[in-house]
PDB file of C-alpha atoms in Angstrom:
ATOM      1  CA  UNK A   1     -34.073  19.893 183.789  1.00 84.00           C
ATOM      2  CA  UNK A   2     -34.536  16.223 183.910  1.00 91.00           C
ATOM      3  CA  UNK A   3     -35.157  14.423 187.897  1.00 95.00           C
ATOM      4  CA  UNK A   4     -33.740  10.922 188.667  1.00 95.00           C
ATOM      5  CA  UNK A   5     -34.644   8.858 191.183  1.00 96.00           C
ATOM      6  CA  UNK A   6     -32.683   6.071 192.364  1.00 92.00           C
ATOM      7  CA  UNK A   7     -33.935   3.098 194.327  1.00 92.00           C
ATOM      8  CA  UNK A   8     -31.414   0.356 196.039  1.00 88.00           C
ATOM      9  CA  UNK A   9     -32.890  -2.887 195.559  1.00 86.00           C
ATOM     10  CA  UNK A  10     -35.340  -4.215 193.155  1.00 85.00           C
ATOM     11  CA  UNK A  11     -39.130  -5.028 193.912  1.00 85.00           C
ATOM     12  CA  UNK A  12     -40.454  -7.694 193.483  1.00 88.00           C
ATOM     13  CA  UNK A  13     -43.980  -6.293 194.395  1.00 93.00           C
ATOM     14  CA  UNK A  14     -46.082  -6.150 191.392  1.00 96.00           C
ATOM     15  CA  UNK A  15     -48.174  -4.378 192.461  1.00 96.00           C
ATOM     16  CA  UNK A  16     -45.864  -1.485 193.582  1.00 96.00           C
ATOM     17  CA  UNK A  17     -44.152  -2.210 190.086  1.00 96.00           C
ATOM     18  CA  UNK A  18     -47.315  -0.729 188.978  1.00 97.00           C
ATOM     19  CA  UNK A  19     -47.829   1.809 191.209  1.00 97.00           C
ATOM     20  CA  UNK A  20     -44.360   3.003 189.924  1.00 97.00           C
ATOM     21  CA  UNK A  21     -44.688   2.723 185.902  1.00 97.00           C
ATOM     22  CA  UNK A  22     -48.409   4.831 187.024  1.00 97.00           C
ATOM     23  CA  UNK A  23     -46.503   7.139 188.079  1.00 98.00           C
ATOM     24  CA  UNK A  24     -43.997   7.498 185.984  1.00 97.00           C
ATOM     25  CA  UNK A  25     -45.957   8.127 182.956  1.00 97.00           C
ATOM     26  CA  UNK A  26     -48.063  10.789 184.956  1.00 97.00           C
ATOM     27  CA  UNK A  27     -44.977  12.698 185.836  1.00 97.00           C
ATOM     28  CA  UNK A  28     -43.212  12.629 182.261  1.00 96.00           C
ATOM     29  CA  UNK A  29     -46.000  14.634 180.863  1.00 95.00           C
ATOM     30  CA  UNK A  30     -44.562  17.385 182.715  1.00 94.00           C
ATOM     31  CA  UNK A  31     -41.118  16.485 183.498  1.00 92.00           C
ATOM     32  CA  UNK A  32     -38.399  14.381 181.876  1.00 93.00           C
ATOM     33  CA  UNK A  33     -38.146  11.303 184.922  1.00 96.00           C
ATOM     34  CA  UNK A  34     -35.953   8.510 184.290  1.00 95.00           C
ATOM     35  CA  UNK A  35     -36.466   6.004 187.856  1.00 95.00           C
ATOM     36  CA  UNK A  36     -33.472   3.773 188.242  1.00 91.00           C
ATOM     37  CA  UNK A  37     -33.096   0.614 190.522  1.00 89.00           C
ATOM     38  CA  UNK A  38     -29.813  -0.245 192.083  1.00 84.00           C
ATOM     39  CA  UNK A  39     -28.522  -3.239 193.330  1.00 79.00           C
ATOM     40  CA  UNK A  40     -27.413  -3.505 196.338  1.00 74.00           C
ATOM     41  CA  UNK A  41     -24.522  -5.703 196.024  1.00 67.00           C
ATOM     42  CA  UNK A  42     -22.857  -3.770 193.580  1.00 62.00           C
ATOM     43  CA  UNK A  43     -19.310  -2.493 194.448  1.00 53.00           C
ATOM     44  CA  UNK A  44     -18.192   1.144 195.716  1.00 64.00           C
ATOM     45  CA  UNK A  45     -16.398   1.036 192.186  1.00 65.00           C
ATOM     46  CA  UNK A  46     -19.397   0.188 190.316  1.00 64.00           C
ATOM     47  CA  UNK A  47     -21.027   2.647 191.954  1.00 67.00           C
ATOM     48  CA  UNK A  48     -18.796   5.844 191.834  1.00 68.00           C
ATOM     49  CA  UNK A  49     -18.559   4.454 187.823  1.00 69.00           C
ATOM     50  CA  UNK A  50     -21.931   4.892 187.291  1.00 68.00           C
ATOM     51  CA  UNK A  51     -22.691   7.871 189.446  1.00 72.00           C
ATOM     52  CA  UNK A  52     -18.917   9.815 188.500  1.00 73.00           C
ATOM     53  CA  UNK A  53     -21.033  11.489 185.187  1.00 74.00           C
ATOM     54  CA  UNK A  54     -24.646  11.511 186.802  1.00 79.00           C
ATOM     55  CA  UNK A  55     -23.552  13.557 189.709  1.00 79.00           C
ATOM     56  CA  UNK A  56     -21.819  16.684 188.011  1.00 82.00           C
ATOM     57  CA  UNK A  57     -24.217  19.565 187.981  1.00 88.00           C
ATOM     58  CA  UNK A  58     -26.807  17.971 189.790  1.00 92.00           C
ATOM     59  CA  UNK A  59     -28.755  18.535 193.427  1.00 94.00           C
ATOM     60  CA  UNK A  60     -29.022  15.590 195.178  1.00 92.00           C
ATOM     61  CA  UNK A  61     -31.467  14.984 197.641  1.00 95.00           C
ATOM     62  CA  UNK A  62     -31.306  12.001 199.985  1.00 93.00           C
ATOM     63  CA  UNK A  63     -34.614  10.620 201.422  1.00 94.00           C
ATOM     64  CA  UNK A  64     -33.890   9.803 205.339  1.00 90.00           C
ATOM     65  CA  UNK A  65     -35.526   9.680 208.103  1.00 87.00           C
ATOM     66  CA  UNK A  66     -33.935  12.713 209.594  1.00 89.00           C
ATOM     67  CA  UNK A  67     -34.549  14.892 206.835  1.00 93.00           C
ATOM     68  CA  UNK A  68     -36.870  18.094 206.315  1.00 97.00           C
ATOM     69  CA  UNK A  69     -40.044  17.567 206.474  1.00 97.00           C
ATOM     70  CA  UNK A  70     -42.062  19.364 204.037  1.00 97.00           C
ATOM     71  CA  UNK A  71     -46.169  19.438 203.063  1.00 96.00           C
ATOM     72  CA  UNK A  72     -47.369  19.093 199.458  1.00 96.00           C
ATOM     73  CA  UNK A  73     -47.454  23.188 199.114  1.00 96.00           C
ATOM     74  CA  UNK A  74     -44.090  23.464 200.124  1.00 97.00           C
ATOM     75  CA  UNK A  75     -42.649  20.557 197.795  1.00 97.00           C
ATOM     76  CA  UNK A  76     -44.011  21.253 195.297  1.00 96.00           C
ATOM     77  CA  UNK A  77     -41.866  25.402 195.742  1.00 96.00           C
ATOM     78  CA  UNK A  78     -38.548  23.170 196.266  1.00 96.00           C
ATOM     79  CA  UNK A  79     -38.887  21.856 193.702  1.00 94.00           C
ATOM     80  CA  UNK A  80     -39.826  24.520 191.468  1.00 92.00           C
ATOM     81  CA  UNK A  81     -36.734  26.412 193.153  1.00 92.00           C
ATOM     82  CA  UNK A  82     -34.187  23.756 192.076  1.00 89.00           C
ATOM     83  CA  UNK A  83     -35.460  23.302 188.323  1.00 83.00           C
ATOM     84  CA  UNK A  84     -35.082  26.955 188.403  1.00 85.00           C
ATOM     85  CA  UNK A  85     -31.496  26.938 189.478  1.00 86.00           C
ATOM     86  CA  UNK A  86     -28.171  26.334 187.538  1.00 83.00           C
ATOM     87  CA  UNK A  87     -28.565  22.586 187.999  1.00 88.00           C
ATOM     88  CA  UNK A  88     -29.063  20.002 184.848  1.00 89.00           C
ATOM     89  CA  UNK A  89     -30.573  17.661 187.036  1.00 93.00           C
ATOM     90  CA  UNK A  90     -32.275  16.639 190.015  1.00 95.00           C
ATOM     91  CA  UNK A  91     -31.480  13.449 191.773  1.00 94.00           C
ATOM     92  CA  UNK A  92     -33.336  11.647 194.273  1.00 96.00           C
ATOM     93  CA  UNK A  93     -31.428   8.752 196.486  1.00 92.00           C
ATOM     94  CA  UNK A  94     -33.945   6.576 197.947  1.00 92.00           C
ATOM     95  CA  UNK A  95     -32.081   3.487 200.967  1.00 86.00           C
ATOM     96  CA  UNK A  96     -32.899   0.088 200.342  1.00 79.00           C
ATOM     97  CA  UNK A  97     -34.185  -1.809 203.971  1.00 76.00           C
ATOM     98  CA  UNK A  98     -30.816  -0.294 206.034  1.00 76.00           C
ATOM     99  CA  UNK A  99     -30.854   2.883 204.147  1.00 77.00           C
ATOM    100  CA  UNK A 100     -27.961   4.700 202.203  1.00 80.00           C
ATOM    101  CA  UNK A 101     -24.455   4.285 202.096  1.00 75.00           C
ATOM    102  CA  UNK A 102     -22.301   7.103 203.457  1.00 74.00           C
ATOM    103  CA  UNK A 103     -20.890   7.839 200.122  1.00 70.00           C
ATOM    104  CA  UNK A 104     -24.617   9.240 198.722  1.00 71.00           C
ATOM    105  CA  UNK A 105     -25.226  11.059 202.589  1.00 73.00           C
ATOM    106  CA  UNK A 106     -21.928  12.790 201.914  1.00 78.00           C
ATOM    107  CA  UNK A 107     -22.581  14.271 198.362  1.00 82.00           C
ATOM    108  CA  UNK A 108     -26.352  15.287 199.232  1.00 90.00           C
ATOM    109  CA  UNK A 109     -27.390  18.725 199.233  1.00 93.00           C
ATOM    110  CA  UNK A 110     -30.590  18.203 200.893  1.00 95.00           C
ATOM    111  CA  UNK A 111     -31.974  16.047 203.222  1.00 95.00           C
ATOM    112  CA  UNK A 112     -36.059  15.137 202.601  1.00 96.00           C
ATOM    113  CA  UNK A 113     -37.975  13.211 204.920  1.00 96.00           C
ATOM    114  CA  UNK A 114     -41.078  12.009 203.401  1.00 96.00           C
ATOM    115  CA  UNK A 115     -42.574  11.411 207.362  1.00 94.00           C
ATOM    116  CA  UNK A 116     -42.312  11.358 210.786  1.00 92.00           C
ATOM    117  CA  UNK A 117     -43.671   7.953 209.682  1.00 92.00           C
ATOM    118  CA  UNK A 118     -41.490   5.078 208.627  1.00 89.00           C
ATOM    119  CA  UNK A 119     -42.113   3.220 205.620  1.00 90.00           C
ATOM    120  CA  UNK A 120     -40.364   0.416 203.556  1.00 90.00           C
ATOM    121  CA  UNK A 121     -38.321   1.051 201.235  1.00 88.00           C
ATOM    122  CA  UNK A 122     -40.684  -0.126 198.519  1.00 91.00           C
ATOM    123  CA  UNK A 123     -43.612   2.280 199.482  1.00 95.00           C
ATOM    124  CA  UNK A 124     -41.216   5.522 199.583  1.00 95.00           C
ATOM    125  CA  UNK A 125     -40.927   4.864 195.661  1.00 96.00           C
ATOM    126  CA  UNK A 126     -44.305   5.070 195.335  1.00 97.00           C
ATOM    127  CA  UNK A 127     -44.608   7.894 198.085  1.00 98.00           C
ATOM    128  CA  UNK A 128     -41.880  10.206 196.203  1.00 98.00           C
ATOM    129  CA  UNK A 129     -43.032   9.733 192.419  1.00 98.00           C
ATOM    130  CA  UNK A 130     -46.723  10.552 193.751  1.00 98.00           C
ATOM    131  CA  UNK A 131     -45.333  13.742 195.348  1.00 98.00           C
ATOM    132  CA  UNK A 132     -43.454  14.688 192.705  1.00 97.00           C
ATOM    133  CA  UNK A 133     -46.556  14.607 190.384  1.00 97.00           C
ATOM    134  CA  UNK A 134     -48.744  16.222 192.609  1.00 97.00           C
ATOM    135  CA  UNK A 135     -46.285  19.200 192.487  1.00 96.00           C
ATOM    136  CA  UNK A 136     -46.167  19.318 189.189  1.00 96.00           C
ATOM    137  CA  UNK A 137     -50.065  19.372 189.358  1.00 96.00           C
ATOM    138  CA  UNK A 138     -49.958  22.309 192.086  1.00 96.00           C
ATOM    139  CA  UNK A 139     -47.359  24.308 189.595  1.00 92.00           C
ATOM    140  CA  UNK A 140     -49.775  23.742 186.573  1.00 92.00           C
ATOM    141  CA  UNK A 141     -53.209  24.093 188.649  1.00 92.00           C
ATOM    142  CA  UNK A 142     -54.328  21.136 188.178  1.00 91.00           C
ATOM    143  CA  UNK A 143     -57.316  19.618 190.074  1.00 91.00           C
ATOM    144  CA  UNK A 144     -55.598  16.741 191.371  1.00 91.00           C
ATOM    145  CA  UNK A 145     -54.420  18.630 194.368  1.00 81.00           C
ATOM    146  CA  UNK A 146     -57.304  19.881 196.003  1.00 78.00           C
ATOM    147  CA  UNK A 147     -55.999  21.600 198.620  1.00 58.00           C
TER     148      UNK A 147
END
């Protein structure tokens, strides 16, 4: 099972770009993560192009403001759920500043809110690849969840 996450935009925020690559390399000791960034001015062809082999048995999750909200605990049991299904992959979708295009909202299985917060764009990166490591921790009782 291997988890993408796709961004829409690029950051320019170092220190976010750091936040990120932290993350990243906390998460593939558990997980195979590869974290994609998107531009937004590409193309609905460009984009069903790239996505047209990505997509096929995977569960895709959209981050959105009007999605479930769930704690840590309960993450961290999706999650385990899904890599435990038939699935090859797990994709995340994560809106750039005026959120996803319809095409991505249409082909999601689940909807995750990460808040009844709202963040930018650049801090739900760093939001999602945290949780996603701290359920990986949780699974493999690690003390970095303390709860």
């Amino acid at each position: 099972m291997e988890i993408h996450v796709f961004a829409i935009g690029k950051s320019n925020d170092l220190v976010i770009n750091q936040l990120i690559g932290r993350y990243e390399k906390r998460i593939s000791r558990y997980q195979k993560l590869h974290y994609h960034t998107i531009d937004e001015a590409m193309s609905d062809r460009k984009t069903k192009k790239l996505f047209s082999k990505i997509m096929i048995n995977a569960y895709i999750i959209t981050l959105t403001e009007k999605g479930k909200r769930l704690n840590s605990l309960e993450f961290s049991k999706f999650l385990y759920s899904q890599s435990m299904m038939s699935y090859r992959r797990i994709l995340f979708f994560i809106g750039g500043p005026y959120g996803l295009s319809s095409q991505f909202e249409q082909k999601s299985h689940y909807d995750l809110s990460l808040s009844a917060m709202t963040f930018t764009h650049q801090m739900c990166r760093v939001l999602l690849l945290e949780q996603i490591y701290r359920a990986h921790t949780i699974f493999n009782n690690h003390p970095y969840h303390h709860g």
